[in-house]
Every structure is written in structure tokens, then in C-alpha cells.
mmCIF file of C-alpha atoms in Angstrom:
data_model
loop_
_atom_site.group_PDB
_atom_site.id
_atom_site.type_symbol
_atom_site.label_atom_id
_atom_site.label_comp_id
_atom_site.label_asym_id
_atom_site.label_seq_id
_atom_site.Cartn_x
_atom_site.Cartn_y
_atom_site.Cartn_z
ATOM 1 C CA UNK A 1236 0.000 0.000 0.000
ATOM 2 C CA UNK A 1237 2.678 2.257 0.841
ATOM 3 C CA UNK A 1238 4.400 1.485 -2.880
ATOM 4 C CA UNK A 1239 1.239 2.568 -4.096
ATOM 5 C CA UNK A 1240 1.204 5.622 -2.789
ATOM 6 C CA UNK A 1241 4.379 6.727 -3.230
ATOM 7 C CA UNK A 1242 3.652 6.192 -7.103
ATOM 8 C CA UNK A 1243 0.702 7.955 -6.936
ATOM 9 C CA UNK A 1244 3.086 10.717 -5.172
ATOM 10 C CA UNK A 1245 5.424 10.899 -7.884
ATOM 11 C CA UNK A 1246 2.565 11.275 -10.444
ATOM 12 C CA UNK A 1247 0.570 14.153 -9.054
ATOM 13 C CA UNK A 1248 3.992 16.131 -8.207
ATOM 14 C CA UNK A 1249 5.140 15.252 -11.789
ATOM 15 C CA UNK A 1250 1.676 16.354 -13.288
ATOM 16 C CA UNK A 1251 2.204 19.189 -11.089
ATOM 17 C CA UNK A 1252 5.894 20.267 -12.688
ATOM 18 C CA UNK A 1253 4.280 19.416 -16.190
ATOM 19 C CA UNK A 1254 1.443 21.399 -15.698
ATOM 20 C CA UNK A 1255 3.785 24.314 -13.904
ATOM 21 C CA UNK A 1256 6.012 24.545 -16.851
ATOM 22 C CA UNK A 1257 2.796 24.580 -19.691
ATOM 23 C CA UNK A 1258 2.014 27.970 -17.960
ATOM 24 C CA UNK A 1259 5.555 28.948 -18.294
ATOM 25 C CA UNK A 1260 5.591 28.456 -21.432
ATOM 26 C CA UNK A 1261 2.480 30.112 -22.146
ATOM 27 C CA UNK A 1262 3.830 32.937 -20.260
ATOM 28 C CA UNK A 1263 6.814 33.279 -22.441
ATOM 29 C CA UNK A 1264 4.866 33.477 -25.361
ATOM 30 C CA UNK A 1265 2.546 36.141 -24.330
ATOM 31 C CA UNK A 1266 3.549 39.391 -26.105
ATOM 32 C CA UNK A 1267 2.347 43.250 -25.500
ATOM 33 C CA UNK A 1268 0.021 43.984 -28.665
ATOM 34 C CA UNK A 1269 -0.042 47.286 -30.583
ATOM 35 C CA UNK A 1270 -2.072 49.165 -33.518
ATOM 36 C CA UNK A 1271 -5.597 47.697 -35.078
ATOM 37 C CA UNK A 1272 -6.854 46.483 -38.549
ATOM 38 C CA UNK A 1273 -9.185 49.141 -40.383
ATOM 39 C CA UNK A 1274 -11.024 47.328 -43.467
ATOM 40 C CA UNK A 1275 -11.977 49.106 -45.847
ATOM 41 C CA UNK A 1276 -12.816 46.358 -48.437
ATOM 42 C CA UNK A 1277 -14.436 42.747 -47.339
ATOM 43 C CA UNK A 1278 -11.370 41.501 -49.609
ATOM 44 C CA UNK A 1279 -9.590 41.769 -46.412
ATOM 45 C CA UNK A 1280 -11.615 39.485 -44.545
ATOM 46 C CA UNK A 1281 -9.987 36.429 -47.403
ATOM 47 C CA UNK A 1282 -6.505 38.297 -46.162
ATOM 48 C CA UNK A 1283 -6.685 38.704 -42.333
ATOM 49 C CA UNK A 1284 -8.875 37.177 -39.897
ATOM 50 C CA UNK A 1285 -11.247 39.219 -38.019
ATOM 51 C CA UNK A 1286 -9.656 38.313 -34.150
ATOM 52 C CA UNK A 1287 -6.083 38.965 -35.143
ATOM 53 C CA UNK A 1288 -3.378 41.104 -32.858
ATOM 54 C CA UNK A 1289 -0.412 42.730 -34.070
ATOM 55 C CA UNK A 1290 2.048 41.576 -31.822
ATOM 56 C CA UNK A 1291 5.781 43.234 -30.682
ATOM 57 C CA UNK A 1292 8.031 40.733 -30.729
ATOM 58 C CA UNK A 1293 10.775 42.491 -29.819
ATOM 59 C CA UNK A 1294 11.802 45.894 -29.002
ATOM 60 C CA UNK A 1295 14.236 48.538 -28.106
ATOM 61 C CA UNK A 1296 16.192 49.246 -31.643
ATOM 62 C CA UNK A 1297 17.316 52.311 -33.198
ATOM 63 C CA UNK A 1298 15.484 52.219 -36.995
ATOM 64 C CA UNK A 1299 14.768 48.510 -37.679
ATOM 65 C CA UNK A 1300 14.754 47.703 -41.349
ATOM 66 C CA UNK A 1301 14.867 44.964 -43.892
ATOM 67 C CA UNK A 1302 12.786 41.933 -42.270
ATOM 68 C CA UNK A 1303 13.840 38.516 -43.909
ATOM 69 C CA UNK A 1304 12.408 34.802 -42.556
ATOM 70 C CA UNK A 1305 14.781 32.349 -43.073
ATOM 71 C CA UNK A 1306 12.899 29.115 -43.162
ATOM 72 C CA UNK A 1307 16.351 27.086 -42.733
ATOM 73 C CA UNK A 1308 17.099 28.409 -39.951
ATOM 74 C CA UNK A 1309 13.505 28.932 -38.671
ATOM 75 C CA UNK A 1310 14.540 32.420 -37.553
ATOM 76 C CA UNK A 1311 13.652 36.390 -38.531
ATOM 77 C CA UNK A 1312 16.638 38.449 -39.202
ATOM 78 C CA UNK A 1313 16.456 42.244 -39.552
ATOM 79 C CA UNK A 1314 18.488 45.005 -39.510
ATOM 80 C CA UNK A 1315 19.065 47.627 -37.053
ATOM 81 C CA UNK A 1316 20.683 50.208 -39.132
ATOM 82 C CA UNK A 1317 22.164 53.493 -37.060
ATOM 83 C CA UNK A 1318 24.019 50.041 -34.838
ATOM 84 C CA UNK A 1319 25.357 48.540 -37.789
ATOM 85 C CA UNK A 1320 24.107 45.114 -36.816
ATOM 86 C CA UNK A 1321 21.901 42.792 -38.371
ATOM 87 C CA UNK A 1322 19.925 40.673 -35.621
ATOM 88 C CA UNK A 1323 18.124 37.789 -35.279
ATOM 89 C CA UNK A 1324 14.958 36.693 -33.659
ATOM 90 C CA UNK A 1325 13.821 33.070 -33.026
ATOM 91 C CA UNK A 1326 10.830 32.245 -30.497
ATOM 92 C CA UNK A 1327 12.855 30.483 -28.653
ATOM 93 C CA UNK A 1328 15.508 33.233 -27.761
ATOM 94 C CA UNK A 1329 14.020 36.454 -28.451
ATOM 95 C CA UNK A 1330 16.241 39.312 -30.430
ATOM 96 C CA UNK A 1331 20.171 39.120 -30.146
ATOM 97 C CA UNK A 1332 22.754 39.860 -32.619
ATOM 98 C CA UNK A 1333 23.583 37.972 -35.725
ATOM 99 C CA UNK A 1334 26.067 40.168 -37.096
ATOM 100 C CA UNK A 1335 27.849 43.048 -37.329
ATOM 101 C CA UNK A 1336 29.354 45.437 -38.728
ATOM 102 C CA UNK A 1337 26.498 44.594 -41.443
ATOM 103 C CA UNK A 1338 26.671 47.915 -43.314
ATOM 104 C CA UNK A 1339 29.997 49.708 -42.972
ATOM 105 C CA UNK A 1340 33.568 47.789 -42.898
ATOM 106 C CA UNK A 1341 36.040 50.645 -43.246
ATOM 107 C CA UNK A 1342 37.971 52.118 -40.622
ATOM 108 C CA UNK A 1343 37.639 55.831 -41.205
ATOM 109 C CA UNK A 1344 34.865 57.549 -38.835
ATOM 110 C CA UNK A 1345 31.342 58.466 -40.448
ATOM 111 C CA UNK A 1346 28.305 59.791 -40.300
ATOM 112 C CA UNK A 1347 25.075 58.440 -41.999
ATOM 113 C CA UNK A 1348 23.022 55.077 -41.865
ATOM 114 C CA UNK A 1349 25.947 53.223 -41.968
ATOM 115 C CA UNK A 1350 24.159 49.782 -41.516
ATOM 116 C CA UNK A 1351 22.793 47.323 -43.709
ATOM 117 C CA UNK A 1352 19.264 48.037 -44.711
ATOM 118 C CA UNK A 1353 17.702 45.272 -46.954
ATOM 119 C CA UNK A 1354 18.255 41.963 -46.383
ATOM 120 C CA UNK A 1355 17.264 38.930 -48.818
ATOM 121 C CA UNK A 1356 18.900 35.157 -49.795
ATOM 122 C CA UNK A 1357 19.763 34.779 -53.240
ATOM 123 C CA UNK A 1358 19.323 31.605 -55.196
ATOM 124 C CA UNK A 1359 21.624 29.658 -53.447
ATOM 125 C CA UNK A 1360 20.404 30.635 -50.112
ATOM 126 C CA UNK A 1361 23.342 33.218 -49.042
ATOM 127 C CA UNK A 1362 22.531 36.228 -47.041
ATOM 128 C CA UNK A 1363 22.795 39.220 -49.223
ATOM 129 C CA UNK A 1364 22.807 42.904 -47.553
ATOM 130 C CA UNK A 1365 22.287 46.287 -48.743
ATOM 131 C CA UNK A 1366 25.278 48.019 -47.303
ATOM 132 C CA UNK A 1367 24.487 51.748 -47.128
ATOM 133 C CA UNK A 1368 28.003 52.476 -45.330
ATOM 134 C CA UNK A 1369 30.020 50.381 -47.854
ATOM 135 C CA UNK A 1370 27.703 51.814 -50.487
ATOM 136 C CA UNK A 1371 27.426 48.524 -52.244
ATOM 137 C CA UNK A 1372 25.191 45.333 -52.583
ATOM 138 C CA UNK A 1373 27.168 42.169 -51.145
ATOM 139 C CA UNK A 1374 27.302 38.508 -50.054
ATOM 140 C CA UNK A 1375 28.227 37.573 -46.635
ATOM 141 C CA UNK A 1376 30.571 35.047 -47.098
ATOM 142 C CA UNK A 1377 29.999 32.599 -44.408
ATOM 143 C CA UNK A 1378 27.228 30.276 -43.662
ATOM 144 C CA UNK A 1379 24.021 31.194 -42.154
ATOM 145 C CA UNK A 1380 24.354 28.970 -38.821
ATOM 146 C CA UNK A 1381 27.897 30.281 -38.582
ATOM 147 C CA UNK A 1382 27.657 34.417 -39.589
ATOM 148 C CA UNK A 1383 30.515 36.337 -39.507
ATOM 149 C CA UNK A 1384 31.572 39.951 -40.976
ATOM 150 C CA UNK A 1385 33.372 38.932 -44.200
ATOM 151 C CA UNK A 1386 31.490 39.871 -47.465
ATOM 152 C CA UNK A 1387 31.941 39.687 -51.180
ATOM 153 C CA UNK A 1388 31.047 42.854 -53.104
ATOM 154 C CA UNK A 1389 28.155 42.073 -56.120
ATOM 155 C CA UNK A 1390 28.029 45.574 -57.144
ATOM 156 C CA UNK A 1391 29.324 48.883 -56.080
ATOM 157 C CA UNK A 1392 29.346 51.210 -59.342
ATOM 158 C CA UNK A 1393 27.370 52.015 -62.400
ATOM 159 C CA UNK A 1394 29.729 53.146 -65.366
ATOM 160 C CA UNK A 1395 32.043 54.233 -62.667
ATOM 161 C CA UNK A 1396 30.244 56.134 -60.739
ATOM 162 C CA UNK A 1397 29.673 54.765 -56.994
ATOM 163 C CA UNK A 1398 26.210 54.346 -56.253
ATOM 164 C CA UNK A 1399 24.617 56.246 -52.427
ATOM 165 C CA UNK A 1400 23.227 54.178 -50.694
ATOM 166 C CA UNK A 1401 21.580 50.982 -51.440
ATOM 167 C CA UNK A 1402 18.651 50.203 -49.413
ATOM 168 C CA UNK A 1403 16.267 47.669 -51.154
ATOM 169 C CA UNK A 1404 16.645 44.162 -53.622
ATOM 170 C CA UNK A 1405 15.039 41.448 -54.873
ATOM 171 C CA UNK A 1406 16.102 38.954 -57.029
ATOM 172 C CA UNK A 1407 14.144 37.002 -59.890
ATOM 173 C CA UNK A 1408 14.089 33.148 -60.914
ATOM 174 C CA UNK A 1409 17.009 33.621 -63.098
ATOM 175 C CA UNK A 1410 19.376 35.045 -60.273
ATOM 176 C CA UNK A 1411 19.607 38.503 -61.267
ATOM 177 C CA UNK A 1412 19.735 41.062 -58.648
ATOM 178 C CA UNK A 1413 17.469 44.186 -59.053
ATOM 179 C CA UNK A 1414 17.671 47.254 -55.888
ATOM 180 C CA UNK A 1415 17.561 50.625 -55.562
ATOM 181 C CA UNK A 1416 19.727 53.602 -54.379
ATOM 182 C CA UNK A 1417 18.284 56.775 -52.810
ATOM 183 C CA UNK A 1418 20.789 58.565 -50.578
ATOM 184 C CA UNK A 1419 20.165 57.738 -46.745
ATOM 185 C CA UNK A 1420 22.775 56.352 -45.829
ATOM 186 C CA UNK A 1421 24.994 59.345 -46.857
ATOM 187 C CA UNK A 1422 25.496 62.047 -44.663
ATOM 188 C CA UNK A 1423 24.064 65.190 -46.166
ATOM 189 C CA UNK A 1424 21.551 62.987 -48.440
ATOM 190 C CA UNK A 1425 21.333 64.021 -51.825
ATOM 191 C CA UNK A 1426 23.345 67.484 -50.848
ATOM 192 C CA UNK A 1427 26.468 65.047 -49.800
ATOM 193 C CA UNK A 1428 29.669 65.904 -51.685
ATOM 194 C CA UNK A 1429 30.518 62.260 -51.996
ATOM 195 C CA UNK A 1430 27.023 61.417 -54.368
ATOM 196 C CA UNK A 1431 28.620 60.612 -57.546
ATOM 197 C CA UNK A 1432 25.041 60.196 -59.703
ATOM 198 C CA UNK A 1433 22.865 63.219 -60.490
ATOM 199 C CA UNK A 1434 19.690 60.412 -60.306
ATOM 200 C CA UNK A 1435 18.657 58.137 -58.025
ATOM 201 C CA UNK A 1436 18.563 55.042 -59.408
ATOM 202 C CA UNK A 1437 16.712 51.210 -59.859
ATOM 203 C CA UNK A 1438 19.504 49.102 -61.066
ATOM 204 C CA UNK A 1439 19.669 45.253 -62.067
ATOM 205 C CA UNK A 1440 22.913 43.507 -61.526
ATOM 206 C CA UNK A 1441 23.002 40.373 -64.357
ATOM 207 C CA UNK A 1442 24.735 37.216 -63.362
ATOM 208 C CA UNK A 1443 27.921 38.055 -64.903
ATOM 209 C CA UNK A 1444 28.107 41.268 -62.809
ATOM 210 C CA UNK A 1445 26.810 43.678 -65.539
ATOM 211 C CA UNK A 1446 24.994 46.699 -63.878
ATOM 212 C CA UNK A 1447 22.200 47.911 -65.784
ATOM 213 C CA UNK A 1448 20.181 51.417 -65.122
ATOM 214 C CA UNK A 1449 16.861 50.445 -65.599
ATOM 215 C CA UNK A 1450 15.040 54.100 -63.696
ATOM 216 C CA UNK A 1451 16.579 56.696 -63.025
ATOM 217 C CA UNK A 1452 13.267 59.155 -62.938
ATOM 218 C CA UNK A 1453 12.273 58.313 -59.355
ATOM 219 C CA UNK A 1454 13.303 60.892 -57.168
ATOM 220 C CA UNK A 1455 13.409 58.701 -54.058
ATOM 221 C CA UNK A 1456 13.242 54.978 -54.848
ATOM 222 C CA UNK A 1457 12.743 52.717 -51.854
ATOM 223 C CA UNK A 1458 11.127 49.417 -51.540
ATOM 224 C CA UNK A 1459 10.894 46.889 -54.408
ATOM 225 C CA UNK A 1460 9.101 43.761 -55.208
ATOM 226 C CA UNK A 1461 7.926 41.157 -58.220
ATOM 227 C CA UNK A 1462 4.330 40.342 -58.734
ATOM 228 C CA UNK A 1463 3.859 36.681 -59.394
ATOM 229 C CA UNK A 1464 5.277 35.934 -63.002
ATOM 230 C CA UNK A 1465 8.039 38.439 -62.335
ATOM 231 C CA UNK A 1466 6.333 40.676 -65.420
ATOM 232 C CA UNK A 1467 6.063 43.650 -63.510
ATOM 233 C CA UNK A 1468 7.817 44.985 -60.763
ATOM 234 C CA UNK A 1469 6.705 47.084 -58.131
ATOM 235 C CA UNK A 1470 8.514 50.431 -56.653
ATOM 236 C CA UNK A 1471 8.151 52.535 -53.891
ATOM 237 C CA UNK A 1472 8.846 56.518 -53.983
ATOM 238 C CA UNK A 1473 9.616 57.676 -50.346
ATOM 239 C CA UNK A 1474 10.176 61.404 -51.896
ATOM 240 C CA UNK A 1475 8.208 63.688 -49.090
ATOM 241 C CA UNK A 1476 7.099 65.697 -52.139
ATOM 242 C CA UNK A 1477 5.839 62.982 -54.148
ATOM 243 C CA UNK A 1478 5.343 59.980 -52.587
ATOM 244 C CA UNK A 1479 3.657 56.733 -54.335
ATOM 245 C CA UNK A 1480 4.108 53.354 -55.580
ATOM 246 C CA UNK A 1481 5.064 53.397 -59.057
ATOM 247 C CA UNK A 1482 4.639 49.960 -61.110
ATOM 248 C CA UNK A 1483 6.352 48.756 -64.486
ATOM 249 C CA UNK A 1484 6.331 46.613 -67.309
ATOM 250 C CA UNK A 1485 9.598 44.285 -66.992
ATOM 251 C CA UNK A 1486 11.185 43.811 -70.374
ATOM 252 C CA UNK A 1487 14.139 42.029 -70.878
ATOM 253 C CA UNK A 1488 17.129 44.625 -69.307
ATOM 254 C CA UNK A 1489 14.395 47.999 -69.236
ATOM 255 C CA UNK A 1490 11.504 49.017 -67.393
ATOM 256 C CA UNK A 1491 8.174 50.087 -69.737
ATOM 257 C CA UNK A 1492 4.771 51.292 -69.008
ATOM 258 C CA UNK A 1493 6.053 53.031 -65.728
ATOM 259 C CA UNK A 1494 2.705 54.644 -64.010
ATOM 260 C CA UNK A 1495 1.144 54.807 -61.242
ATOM 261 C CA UNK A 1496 0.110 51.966 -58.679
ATOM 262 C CA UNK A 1497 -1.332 53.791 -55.872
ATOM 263 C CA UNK A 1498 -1.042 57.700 -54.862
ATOM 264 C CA UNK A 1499 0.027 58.749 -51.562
ATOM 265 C CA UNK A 1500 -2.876 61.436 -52.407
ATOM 266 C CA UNK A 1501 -5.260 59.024 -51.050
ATOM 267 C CA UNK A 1502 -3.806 58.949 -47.765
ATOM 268 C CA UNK A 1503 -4.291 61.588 -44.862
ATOM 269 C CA UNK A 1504 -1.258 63.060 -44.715
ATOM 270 C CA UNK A 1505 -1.024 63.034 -40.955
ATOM 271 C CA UNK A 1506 -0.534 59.772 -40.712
ATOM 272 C CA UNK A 1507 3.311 58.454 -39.822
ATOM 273 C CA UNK A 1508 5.157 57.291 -42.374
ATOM 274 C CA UNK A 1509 6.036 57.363 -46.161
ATOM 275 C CA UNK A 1510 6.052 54.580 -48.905
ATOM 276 C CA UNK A 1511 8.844 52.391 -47.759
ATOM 277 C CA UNK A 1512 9.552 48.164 -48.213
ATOM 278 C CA UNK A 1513 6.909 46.062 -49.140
ATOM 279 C CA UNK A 1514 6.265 42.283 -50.288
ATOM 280 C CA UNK A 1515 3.667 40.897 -52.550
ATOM 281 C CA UNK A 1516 1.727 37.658 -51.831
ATOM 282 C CA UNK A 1517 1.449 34.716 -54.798
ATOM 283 C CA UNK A 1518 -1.603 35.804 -55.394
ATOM 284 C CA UNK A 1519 -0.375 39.575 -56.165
ATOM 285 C CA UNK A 1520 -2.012 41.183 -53.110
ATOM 286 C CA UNK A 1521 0.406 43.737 -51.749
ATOM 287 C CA UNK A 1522 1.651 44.788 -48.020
ATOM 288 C CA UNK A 1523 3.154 47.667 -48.453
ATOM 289 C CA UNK A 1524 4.832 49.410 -45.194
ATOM 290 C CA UNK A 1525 3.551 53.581 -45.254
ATOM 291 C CA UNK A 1526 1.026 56.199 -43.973
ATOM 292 C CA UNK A 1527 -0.408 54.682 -40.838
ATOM 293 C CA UNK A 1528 0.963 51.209 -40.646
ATOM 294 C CA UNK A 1529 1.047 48.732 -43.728
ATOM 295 C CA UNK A 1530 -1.477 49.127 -46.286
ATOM 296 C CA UNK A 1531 -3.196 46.005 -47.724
ATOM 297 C CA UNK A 1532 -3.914 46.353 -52.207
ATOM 298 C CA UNK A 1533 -5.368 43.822 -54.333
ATOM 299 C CA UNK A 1534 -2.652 43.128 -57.456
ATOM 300 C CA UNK A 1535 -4.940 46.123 -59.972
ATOM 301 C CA UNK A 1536 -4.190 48.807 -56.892
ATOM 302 C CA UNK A 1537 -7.081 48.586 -54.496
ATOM 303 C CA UNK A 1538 -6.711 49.514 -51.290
ATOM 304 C CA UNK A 1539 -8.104 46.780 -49.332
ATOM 305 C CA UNK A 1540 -7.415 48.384 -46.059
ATOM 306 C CA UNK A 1541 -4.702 49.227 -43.172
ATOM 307 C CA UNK A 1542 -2.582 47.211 -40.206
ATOM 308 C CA UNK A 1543 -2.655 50.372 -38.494
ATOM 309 C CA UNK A 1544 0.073 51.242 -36.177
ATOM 310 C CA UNK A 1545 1.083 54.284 -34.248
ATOM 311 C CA UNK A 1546 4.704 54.839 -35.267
ATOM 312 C CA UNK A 1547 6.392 54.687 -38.503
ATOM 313 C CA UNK A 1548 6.872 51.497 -40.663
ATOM 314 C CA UNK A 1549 9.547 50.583 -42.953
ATOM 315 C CA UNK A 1550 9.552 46.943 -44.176
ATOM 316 C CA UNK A 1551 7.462 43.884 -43.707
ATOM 317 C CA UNK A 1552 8.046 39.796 -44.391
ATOM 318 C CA UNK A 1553 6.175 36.855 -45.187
ATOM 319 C CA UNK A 1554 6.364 33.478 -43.459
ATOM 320 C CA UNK A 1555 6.945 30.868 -46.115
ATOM 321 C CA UNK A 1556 3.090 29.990 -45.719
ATOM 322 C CA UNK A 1557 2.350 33.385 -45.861
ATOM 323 C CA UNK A 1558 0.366 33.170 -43.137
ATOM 324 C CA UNK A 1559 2.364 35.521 -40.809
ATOM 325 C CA UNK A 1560 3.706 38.569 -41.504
ATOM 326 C CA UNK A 1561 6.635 40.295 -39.409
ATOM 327 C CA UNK A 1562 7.194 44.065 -39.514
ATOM 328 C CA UNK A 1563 10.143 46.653 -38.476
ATOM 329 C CA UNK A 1564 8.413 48.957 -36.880
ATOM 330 C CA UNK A 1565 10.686 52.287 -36.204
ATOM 331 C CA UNK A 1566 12.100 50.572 -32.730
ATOM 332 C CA UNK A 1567 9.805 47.430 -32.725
ATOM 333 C CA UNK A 1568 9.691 44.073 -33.963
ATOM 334 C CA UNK A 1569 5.692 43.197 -34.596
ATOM 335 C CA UNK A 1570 4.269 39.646 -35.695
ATOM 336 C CA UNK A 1571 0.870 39.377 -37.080
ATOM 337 C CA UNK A 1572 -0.434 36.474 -37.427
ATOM 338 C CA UNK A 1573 -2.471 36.956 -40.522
ATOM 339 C CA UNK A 1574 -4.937 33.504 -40.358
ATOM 340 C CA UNK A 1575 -5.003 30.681 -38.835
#
């Protein structure tokens, strides 16, 4: 009798500890919750469920930037780009550095974004950053488990001329790397005596390291993305005079049909924020990080509605599933977990 209950002992404590550390657990996983989801198409409701919260994942950054899921790894990595560091964030361990220096490698003292600002895998699955300090796109050379500061340059100069600041990329089926380069990351902007273009320009680097000037007409290009089919590409202006999102015609090495996607005119202009990053589903809807938060558009430009959110925005991510969607969110880190 007395075996007996000293087995029934040992169960009830252990169901105890099991049932101790499920609510530990739980605990860990509860995050703070910012912002709301203004509809202002039923579309939406096929998009985002009606009981979702936008989550903050992380916080405590200087200008996060550049979200990227790496399904390999199972982790988010972003930049943080006044610290010159990309980070990483799993569930398991929260936010810590990944790498760094992600943006700037030289040793003479600067001013300026100096960090890395877009972040994306190429074909192969190596991390490629937008350095806005070393003013070039380039390949960390080193695997993802095992990151370390050493990169190989992709691009750096169109017919000789350096570019600013490069701050956005994607890359298409056949490997070719297209990005833009407004001047953040230099110190007096567009004013700086080290610009060494008149434009600011959407290039395309070809496999065999060709650079290509494909716009050069967009005052202040920013975020960039394919629709499905890679046949048009889409561009964000983050110009404070004429902000939009700008959408072309891919042909070949050029850029045709440019026009208009959606004006910032139908914003109210109170709202914090500018057109920044963006990505587009597979079935051409777009989140594009702005006014207010992230604004939801079908693939023709229709403003479906908002992820509303009370400081400024600059990029956004999909989960491989594309059912959640991270955001850098000025000092934040938000998750939103789109449906179930």
C-alpha cells in the first residue's frame, strides 16, 4: 500500500511540474500587442482574420529595417541600421545579434546610416545585404548557422560612378539582382559631396556582374518587389514631395509602361510614415509598409485596407506559408499572425 502511494506521489507532483512549466511556457509566449486592422474592403476578410493582434516581438532598436524569414534556420533576421548590426529573432531566444558590422567595414569615422538596410537570400540561399556604409550590394561570405563579418562585393558602381546608398533588392528566378539607391545612408543625403550620380537610381545587376540602369526618374526609390510571373515589378517613392508606388512593365534589361500603382494622395497626410519596403503575396495582393501602418492592395491597386500602427513602418516579411507577416516597426519588432 505504501508502494502505491508513493507512485501515486510521484505522479501528481510530476503532473504538477508538467502542468507548472505549460504555464511557463504560455507565459513566455505572451507578447504586448499594438495598432488595429481598419477594413476598408471585405477583400480583407480572405486576407486577415477578423480576431487577429499585431504583436511586438521584440523591441528597443534604433530604426529597424529589412525583415527577412529564413525558413532554414527557422529564424527572422532584420536590420538595425544606425548600430550597424543585423539581428536575429527566433521564439525560442528572443532578439540578439547575428552580425555586425552589417553595413559599414572601413575604418575611417562616419556619419550616416551606416548599416545594412535590406536583407534577402539569393538563389543559393546566401545572405545578401544592402550596405548603405560600404555603399554597395554584397554577399556575406559565411554560412548562415555560422555568420561572420566577411562579405563579397556584387556591385558597387554604375559606369564608374559609386552608387549612395543601397537600401532595397530582390532577385528574380534567373538570379539577377534588381535594388535601388536613394541617398540615406549618406550624410548630407542628396546634398552630400561624396554622391557621384545626379539620379537616383533602380539598377539590375546580371549574373555576370553587368549593372544595368533600368530608372533613373524616381526621385526617391525605396522598396521593391515582383508580382507573381516576375512581369512587372513594383517600386516605392519615399520622396516627401511625391510619394507613391510606381509599377512597371519588366522587359528584358528595361523598365516600360512606368505609371502609377497607388497615390500617396489618397492617404491623410497626418498619418506616420512614407512609402517604404513592401512584399507581394502569390496571389499579387500587396503589403506595403507607409502612412499609418502597412497598407493592404489587391494586385490592380485597391486599397483593401490598413494594419494600423502608431509609429512609422519601414519593411514587412512573409512566413513561407504566408500566413504571418513580421514588420520593423521604427524601434519594434511586430508579428501578425495573418490567419489561422
Amino acid at each position: 500500500m505504501k508502494g502505491m502511494m508513493a507512485i501515486y506521489l510521484l505522479l501528481f507532483l510530476s503532473a504538477c511540474n508538467s502542468n507548472d512549466q505549460s504555464k511557463n511556457e504560455q507565459v513566455m509566449q505572451q507578447y504586448k500587442t499594438t495598432g488595429s486592422i481598419e477594413r476598408s474592403d471585405p477583400a480583407l476578410n480572405e486576407l486577415i482574420d477578423a480576431d487577429v493582434q499585431i504583436e511586438i516581438i521584440a523591441d528597443g532598436f534604433d530604426w529597424s529595417e529589412g525583415p527577412l524569414w529564413v525558413p532554414s534556420q527557422n529564424m527572422l533576421l532584420f536590420s538595425d541600421v544606425p548600430r550597424d548590426t543585423v539581428f536575429k529573432w527566433t521564439e525560442e531566444k528572443g532578439a540578439e545579434p547575428y552580425l555586425t558590422p552589417s553595413g559599414y567595414t572601413d575604418t575611417i569615422q562616419r556619419g550616416g546610416e551606416i548599416g545594412s538596410n535590406g536583407l534577402l537570400l539569393d538563389n543559393d540561399g546566401n545572405l545578401v545585404l544592402c550596405q548603405c556604409g560600404n555603399r554597395q550590394m554584397a554577399k556575406m561570405d559565411a554560412p548562415l548557422d555560422k555568420p561572420i563579418p566577411k562579405y563579397i562585393k556584387l556591385a558597387d558602381k554604375y559606369q564608374g560612378k559609386r552608387f549612395s546608398s543601397p537600401n532595397d533588392a530582390v532577385y528574380n528566378s534567373a538570379g539577377e539582382l534588381f535594388f535601388t539607391d536613394p541617398p540615406y545612408g549618406l550624410e548630407k543625403l542628396a546634398d552630400d559631396p561624396l554622391k557621384e550620380t545626379p539620379w537616383n537610381g533602380v539598377y539590375k545587376v546580371k549574373k555576370d556582374g553587368t549593372v544595368i540602369l533600368l530608372v533613373d526618374s524616381i526621385t526617391r526609390p525605396n522598396g521593391i518587389a515582383f508580382f507573381p510571373g516576375q512581369q512587372k515589378l513594383l517600386i516605392a517613392c519615399s520622396d516627401v514631395s511625391k510619394p507613391n508606388w510606381y509599377v512597371y512593365d519588366v522587359a528584358g534589361d528595361s523598365l516600360t509602361n512606368g505609371k502609377i500603382f497607388y497615390s500617396y494622395a489618397g492617404f491623410d497626410r497626418s498619418l506616420p510614415g512614407l512609402p517604404d519596403g513592401m512584399k507581394i503575396d502569390k496571389n499579387g495582393n500587396v503589403f506595403a509598409t507607409g502612412p499609418g501602418g502597412v497598407s493592404v492592395f489587391n494586385k490592380v491597386g485597391k486599397r483593401l485596407g490598413l494594419i494600423k500602427l502608431p509609429v512609422s513602418t519601414s519593411n514587412c516579411a512573409f512566413s513561407p506559408d504566408e500566413k504571418t507577416l513580421y514588420i520593423t516597426n521604427d524601434m519594434n519588432i511586430l508579428r501578425v499572425k495573418l490567419r489561422k
